[in-house]
Structures are given as structure tokens and as C-alpha cells.
Coordinates of C-alpha atoms and ligand atoms in Angstrom, one line a residue:
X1 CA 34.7 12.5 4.1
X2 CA 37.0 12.2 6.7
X3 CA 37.0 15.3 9.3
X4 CA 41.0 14.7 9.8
X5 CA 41.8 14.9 6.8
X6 CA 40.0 17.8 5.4
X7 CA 41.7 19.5 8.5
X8 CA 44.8 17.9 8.1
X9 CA 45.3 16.8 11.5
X10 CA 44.9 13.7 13.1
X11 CA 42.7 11.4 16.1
X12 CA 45.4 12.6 18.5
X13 CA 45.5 16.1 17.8
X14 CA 44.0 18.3 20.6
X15 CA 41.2 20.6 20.9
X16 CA 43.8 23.7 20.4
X17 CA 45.5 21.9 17.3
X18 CA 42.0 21.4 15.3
X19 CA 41.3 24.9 16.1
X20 CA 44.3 26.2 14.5
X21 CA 44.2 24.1 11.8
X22 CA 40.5 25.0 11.4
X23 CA 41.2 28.9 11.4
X24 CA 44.7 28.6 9.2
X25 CA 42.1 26.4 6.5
X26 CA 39.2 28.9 6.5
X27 CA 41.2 31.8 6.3
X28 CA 42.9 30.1 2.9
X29 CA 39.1 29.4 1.9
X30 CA 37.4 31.7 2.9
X31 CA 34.5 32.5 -0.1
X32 CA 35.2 36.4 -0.2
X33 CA 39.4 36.1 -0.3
X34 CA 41.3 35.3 -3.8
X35 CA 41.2 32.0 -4.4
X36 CA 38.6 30.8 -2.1
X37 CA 36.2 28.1 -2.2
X38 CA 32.9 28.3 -0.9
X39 CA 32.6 24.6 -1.5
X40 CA 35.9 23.7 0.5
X41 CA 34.8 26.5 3.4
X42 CA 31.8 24.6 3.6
X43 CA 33.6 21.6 4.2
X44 CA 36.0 22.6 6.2
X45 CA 33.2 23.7 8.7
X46 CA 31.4 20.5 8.6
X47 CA 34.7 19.3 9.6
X48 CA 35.3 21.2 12.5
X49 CA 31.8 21.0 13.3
X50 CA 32.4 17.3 14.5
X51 CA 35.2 18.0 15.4
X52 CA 35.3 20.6 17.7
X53 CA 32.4 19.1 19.6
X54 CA 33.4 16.3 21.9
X55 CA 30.4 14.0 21.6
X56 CA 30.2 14.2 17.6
X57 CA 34.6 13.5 17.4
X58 CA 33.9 10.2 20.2
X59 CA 30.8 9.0 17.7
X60 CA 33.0 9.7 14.6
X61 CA 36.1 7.9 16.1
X62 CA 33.7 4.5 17.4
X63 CA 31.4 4.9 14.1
X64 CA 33.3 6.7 11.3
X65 CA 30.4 8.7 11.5
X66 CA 27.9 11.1 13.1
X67 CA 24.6 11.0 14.2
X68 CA 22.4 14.1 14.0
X69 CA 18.9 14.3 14.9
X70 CA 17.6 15.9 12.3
X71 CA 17.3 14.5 9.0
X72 CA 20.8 15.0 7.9
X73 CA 22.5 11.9 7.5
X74 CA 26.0 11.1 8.8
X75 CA 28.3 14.2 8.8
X76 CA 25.4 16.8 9.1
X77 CA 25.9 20.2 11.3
X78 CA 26.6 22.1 8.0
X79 CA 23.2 23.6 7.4
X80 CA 24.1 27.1 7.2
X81 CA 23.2 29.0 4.5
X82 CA 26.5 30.7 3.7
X83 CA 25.5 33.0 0.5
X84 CA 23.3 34.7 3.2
X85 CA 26.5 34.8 5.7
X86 CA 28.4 36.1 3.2
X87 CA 26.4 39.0 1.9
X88 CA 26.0 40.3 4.8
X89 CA 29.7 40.4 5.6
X90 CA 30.1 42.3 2.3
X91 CA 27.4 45.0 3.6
X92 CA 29.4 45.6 6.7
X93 CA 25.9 44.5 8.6
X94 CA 27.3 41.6 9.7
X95 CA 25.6 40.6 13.1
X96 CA 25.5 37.3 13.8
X97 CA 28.2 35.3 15.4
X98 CA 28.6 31.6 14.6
X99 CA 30.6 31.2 18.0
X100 CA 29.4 27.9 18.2
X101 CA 31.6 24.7 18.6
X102 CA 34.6 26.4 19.9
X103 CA 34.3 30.3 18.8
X104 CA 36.3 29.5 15.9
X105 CA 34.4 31.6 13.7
X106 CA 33.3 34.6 15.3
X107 CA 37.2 34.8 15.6
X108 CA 37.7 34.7 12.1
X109 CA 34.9 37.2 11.3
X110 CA 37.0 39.6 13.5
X111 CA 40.1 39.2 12.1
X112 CA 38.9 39.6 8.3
X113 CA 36.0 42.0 8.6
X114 CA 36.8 43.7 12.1
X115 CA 35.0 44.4 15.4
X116 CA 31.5 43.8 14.5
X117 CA 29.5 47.6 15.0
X118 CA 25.9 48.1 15.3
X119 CA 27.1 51.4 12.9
X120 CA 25.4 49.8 10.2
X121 CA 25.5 51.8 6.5
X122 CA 22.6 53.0 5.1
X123 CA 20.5 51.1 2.7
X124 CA 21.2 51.8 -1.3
X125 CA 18.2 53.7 -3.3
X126 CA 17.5 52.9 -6.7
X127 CA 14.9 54.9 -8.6
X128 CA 13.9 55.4 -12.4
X129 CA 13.7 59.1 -13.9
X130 CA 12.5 59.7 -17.3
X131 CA 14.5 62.7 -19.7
X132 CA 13.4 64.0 -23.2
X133 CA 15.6 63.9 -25.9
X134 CA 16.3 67.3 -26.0
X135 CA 17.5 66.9 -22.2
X136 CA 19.7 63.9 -23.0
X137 CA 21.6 66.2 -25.4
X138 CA 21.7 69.4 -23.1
X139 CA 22.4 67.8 -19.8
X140 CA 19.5 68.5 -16.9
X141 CA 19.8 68.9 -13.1
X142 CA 16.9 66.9 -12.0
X143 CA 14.9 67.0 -8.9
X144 CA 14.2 63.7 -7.5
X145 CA 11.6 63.0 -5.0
X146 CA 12.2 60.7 -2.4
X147 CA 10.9 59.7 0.6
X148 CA 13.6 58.2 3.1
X149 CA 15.1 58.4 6.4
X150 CA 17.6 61.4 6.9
X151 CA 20.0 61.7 9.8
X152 CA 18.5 64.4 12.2
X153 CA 19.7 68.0 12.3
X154 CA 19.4 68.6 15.4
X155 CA 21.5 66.0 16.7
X156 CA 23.6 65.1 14.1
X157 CA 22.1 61.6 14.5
X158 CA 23.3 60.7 18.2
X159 CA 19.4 61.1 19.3
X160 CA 20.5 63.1 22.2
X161 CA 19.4 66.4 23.0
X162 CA 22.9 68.4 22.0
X163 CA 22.9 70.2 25.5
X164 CA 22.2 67.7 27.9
X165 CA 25.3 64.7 29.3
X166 CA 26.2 62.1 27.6
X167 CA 27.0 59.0 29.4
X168 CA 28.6 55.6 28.3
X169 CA 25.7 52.8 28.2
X170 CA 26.9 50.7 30.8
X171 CA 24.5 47.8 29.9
X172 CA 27.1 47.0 26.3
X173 CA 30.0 49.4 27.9
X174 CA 29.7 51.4 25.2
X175 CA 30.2 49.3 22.5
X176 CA 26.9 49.5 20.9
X177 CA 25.8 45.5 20.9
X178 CA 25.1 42.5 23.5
X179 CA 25.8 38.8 23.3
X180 CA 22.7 36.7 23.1
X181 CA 23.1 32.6 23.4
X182 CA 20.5 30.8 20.6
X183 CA 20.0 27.3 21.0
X184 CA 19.6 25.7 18.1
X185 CA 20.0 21.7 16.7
X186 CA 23.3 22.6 15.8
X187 CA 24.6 23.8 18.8
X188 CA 24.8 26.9 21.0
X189 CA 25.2 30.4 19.1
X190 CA 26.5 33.4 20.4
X191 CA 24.8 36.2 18.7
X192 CA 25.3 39.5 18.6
X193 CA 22.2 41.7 19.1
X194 CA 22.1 45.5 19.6
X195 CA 22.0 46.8 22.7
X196 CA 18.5 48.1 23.2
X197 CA 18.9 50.4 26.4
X198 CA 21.1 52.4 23.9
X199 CA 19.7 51.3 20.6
X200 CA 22.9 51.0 19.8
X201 CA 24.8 53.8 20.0
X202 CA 26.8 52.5 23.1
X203 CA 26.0 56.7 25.0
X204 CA 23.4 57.2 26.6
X205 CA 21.7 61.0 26.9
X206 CA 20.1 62.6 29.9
X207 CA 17.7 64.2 27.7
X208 CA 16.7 62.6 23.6
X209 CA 16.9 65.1 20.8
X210 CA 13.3 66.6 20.6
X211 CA 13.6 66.6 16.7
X212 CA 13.6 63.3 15.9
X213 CA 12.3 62.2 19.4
X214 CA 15.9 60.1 20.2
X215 CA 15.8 57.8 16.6
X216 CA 18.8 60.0 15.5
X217 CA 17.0 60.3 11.8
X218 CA 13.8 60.7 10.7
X219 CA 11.8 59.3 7.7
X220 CA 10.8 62.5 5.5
X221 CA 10.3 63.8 1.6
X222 CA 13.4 64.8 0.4
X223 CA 14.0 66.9 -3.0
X224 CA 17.7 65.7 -4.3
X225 CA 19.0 67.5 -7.2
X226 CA 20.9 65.9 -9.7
X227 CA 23.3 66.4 -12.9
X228 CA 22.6 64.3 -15.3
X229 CA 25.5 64.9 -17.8
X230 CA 24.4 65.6 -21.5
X231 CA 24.7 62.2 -23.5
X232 CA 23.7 60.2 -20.7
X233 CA 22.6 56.2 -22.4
X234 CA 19.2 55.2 -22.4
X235 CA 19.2 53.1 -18.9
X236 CA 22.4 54.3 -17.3
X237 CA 22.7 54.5 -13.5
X238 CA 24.1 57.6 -12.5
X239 CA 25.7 56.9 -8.5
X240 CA 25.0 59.3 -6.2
X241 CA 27.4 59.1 -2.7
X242 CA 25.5 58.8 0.7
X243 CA 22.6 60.0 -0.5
X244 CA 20.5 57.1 0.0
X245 CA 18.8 56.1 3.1
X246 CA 20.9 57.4 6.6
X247 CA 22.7 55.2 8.8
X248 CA 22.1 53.8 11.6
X249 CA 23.8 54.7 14.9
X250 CA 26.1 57.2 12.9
X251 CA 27.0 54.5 10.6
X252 CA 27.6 56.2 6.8
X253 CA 24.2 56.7 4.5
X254 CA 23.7 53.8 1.7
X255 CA 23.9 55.6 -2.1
X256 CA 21.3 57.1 -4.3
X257 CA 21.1 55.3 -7.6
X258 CA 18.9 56.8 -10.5
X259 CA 18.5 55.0 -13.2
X260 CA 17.6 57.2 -16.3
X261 CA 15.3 56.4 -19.2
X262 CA 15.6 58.7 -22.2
X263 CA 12.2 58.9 -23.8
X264 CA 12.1 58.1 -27.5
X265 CA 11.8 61.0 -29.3
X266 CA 9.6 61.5 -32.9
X267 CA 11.8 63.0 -35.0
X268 CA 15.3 62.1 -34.1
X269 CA 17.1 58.5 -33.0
X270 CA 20.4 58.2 -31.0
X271 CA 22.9 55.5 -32.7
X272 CA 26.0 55.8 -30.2
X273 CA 26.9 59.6 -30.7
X274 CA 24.9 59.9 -33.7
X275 CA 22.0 61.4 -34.8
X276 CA 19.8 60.0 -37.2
X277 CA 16.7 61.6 -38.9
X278 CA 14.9 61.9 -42.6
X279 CA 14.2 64.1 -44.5
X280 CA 11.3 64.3 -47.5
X281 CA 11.8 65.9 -50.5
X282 CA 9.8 65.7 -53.9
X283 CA 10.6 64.0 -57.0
X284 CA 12.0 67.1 -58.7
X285 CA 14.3 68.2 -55.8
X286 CA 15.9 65.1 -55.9
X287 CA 16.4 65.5 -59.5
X288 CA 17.1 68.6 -59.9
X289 CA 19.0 69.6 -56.8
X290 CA 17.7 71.8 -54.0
X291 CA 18.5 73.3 -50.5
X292 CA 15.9 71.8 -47.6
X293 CA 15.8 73.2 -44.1
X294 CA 17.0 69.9 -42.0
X295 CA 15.9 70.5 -37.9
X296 CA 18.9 69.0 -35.7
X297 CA 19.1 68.9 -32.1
X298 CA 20.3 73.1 -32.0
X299 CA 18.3 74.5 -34.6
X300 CA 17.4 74.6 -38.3
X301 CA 20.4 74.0 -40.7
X302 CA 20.2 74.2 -44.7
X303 CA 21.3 70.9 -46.4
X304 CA 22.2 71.3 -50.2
X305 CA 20.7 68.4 -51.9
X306 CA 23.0 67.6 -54.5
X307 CA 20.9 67.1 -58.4
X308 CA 20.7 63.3 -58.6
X309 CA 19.9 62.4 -55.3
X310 CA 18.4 58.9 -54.4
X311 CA 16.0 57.9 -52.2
X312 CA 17.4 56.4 -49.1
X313 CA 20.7 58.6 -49.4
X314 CA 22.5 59.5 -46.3
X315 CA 24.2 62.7 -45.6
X316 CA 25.9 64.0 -42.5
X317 CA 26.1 67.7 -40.7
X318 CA 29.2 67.4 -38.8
X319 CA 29.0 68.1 -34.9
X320 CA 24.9 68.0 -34.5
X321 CA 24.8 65.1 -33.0
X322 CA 25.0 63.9 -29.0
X323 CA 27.8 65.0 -27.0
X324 CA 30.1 62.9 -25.7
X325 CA 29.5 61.8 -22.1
X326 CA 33.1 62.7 -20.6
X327 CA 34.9 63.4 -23.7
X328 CA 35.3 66.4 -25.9
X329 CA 32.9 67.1 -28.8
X330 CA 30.0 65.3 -30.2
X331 CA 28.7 62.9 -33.0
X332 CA 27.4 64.1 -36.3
X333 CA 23.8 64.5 -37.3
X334 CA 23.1 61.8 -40.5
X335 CA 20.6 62.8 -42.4
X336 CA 18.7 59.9 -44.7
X337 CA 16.9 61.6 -47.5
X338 CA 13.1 60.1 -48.6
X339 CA 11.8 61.2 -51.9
X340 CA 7.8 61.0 -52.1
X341 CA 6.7 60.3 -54.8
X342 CA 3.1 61.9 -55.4
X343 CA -0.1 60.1 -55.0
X344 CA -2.2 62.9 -56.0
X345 CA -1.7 64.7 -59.1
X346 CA -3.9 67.6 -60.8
X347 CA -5.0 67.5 -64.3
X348 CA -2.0 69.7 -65.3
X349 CA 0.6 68.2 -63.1
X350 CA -0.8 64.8 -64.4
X351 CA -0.1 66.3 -68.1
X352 CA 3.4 67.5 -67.2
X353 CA 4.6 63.9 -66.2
X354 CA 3.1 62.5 -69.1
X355 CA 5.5 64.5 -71.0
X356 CA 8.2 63.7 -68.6
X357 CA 7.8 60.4 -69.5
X358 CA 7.8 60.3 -73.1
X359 CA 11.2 62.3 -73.1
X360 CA 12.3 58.7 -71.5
X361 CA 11.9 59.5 -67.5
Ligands
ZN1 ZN1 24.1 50.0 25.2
ZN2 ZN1 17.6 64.3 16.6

């Protein structure tokens, strides 16, 4: 690969020129815009790694290549790890600060994602919660127990005591984070690290909240209640708004997931909006006709079985079945009907079939 080229510019370009052409070809490839290319971000930073630093562009213009210390062959200086980089852009937790070679990209980062905050959103909670049947089909307000950090009453999560002053940190003038330079083999790093005579917050209180002893939350068992809405599917997620885990520094709360498990029931079986379930009857109901008593999800109902009536018949009672989850109405209750046959016969009933049979059933 030739650095120039990927950057479009050329041995005589300057410093500033490379830059620009840097930033104007990582903003079009950026992994998290439309039509980006991780692969072609990658390599535009390997680029710009070489070329931005003034020993590796002299070794690449005498050599065609550079030399890295590690065991990288030439063109190395591209062992970031940018699925990491890039999820943590997309949870707004973005803290570090590749200003290395040039502060190209800690540039970038701020135009696309904006001033990096230490208000950092909440973390997501996912839990499992088992419902009957019966409260699949009704819809159930469920209380959830959770343990998880809350933001503190008493100061509204600021960690200071609500009467006393409140002062601008003067250590990260109030913007809630420091710069801290990392050496590493690649270069120097600016990184930005939260301020910790503030924790963050960028104010400063003559007096911390007593509640929560300055944290601004605290960790504690928390009952949520929520509506689970009648026809809910067997392993749906129901989202829940800022009700997972608080903040931090006033940043918004991550969600509450619940992911709900509808417990098989004996008698009845979903099938989308459908219910299915059997019913038994004898030999001479099915023949003759009869009416049965059929439970659905509401209450008893009486089926007419038609005379005639063979096993493994199917017959449906309109609107018993499971409602439908943000529609109107509900599916229908199929009914499948089983005829026993008997395995135990008295002497007499023994006799009576016998006749049955020679009149040619
Ligand atoms: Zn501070
Ligand atoms: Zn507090």
C-alpha cells in the first residue's frame, strides 16, 4: 500500500494537506456513516499513521516502507481494535481520544459524536419473567425485582448536599473530564479520563448529599411494575424507558428489558392467535351426536357434536382464543375432537357391541 495514495495526496504535500485529506477521507469512511468501510477507515489510518509522523513518512520515502518495533511488518501502527472504538462511540461512553499523530482523530470524534461528556447513560437491564397461560391471555402488571443503582433522592443525583454552594471544579473547569498522555508503541495518546476531584460532574459542593454519601445514586432493591399486554409471545422483550441502571454524572438511566416466558400450559396450546385443545368423547357420542362441555380460556362453553363425528375432527368457537397484542379482537378456540374407544368393557356392555357388530358396525 502506498500511504499517498490511499490519502490521495502526494511526497510534497504538507503536514496541513495530509491532515485534511485525512479527516475529508475518514469522515467519507467512517464505519458508523452510510456507506462506510471499516476496512478502508482502517486503512486510511494506517496511512496517516505514517504519515502524519515525521520519522515513519522520512523511512517510507528512503525505504518504501516502515519499520516498527514490534512485530508488525512494514506499514504497522494500525493495531487498534476498532469494533471496540466503535461500540463505544454508539453507547455515547466514548472516552478515549486517539489524539495521536497529529490530533486528527480526536477531531473527528467531536465533530461526529460531539464534545465528549463524562454524563455517561446508564447501563441496559435484561431480565427473564415467567407468565401462566391464563396471564398471557389476560394481560398482568408484574412486579419485577431488581437490584441496581438508582439516582439519589435527595440530590437528584449531583451528590451535593441540596443546601450547601456549589462551585465550578476548577481542576477540569467544569467540564467534567482531564486529559491524560499514554505512551504507548504507537505513539503518544491523549486520553480523556474523568476528572476525579469532581468525579465528574465538573461542581464541586461545600457539603456531599448525606443520602447517598456524594455518589449521586445508590445501589438498592427496586420493585418495578410492569404491563405486560395480554397476547404477549412466548420470549418477547417488552422495553422499558430509563428504567435500567442510573446514570452517571446526571447522564440519562440505561433501559429495563424483560424478557417474558409464557409457561406451557396442560390443557391449552397457543398457534399464533389460536387456541388449540381436545376434546374426548365416547364411541357413541361421536356416532350419535351429543353436546360436551369444552373449557376455553373464559369459561365452560357447550360444543354440539354433530352425529357422525370422526376422530381427529376439528371445530372452532369463534373469539376464545388469544387477544391480539395491539389489535382489536382475538383468535378463535379450535377444538380437535378424540374418540376413545373403550378398553374395558362389562359383561353386558361386551354383549351390546357384539350385537352392534353383527348389524354390520
Ligand atoms: Zn473536575
Ligand atoms: Zn444524594
Amino acid at each position: 500500500m502506498n500511504p499517498y495514495d490511499i490519502l490521495g495526496v502526494n511526497k510534497s504535500s504538507s503536514d496541513d494537506e495530509i491532515k485534511k485529506a485525512f479527516r475529508k477521507a475518514a469522515h467519507k469512511y467512517h464505519p458508523d456513516k452510510e456507506g462506510g468501510d471499516e476496512n478502508k477507515f482502517k486503512e486510511i489510518n494506517e496511512a496517516y499513521q505514517i504519515l502524519s509522523n515525521k520519522e515513519k513518512r522520512a523511512q517510507y520515502d528512503q525505504f518504501g516502507q516502515t519499520f516498527n518495533g514490534a512485530s508488525g511488518g512494514p506499514g504497522g501502527g494500525g493495531g487498534f481494535d476498532f469494533s471496540q472504538f466503535k461500540q463505544q462511540a454508539q453507547n455515547g461512553s466514548f472516552e478515549f481520544n486517539f489524539g495521536g499523530g497529529g490530533g486528527g482523530f480526536s477531531d473527528i470524534f467531536e465533530d461526529m459524536y460531539g464534545k465528549k461528556s463524562s454524563r455517561t447513560r446508564g447501563r441496559d437491564i435484561q431480565v427473564r419473567t415467567k407468565i401462566t397461560f391464563k396471564e398471557m391471555i389476560e394481560g398482568i402488571t408484574k412486579k419485577i425485582e431488581l437490584y441496581k443503582s438508582t439516582t439519589c433522592n435527595g440530590c437528584s443525583g449531583t451528590g451535593g448536599d441540596k443546601n450547601s454552594k456549589e462551585t465550578t471544579c476548577e481542576k477540569c473547569k467544569g467540564s467534567g473530564s482531564v486529559q491524560k498522555v499514554m505512551r504507548t508503541m504507537l505513539g503518544n495518546f491523549a486520553q480523556t479520563v474523568t476528572c476525579n476531584d469532581c468525579e465528574g460532574r465538573g461542581k464541586r459542593y461545600e457539603k456531599q448529599c448525606a443520602d447517598c454519601k456524594g455518589k449521586g445514586k445508590k445501589d438498592e432493591d427496586v420493585i418495578e411494575s410492569v404491563e405486560i399486554p395480554a397476547g404477549i409471545n412466548n420470549g418477547q422483550t417488552i422495553l422499558v424507558n430509563g428504567r435500567g441502571e442510573a446514570g452517571e454524572n446526571g447522564g440519562p438511566a440505561g433501559d429495563l428489558l424483560i424478557v417474558v416466558e409464557v409457561i406451557n400450559d396442560s390443557k391449552f396450546i397457543r398457534e399464533e392467535d389460536n387456541i388449540n385443545s381436545e376434546v374426548h368423547i365416547s364411541f357413541s357420542q361421536a356416532a350419535l351426536g351429543s353436546k360436551v362441555d369444552v373449557e376455553t380460556v373464559d369459561d365452560s362453553v357447550t360444543m354440539k357434536i354433530p352425529s357422525g363425528t370422526q376422530s381427529g375432527e376439528i371445530f372452532r368457537i369463534r373469539n376464545k382464543g388469544v387477544p391480539r397484542l395491539q389489535r382489536m379482537g382475538r383468535g378463535d378456540h379450535m377444538v380437535t375432537v378424540v374418540v376413545d374407544v373403550p378398553t374395558k368393557l362389562s359383561r353386558s356392555q361386551k354383549k351390546l357391541i357384539e350385537e352392534l357388530t353383527k348389524e354390520g358396525l
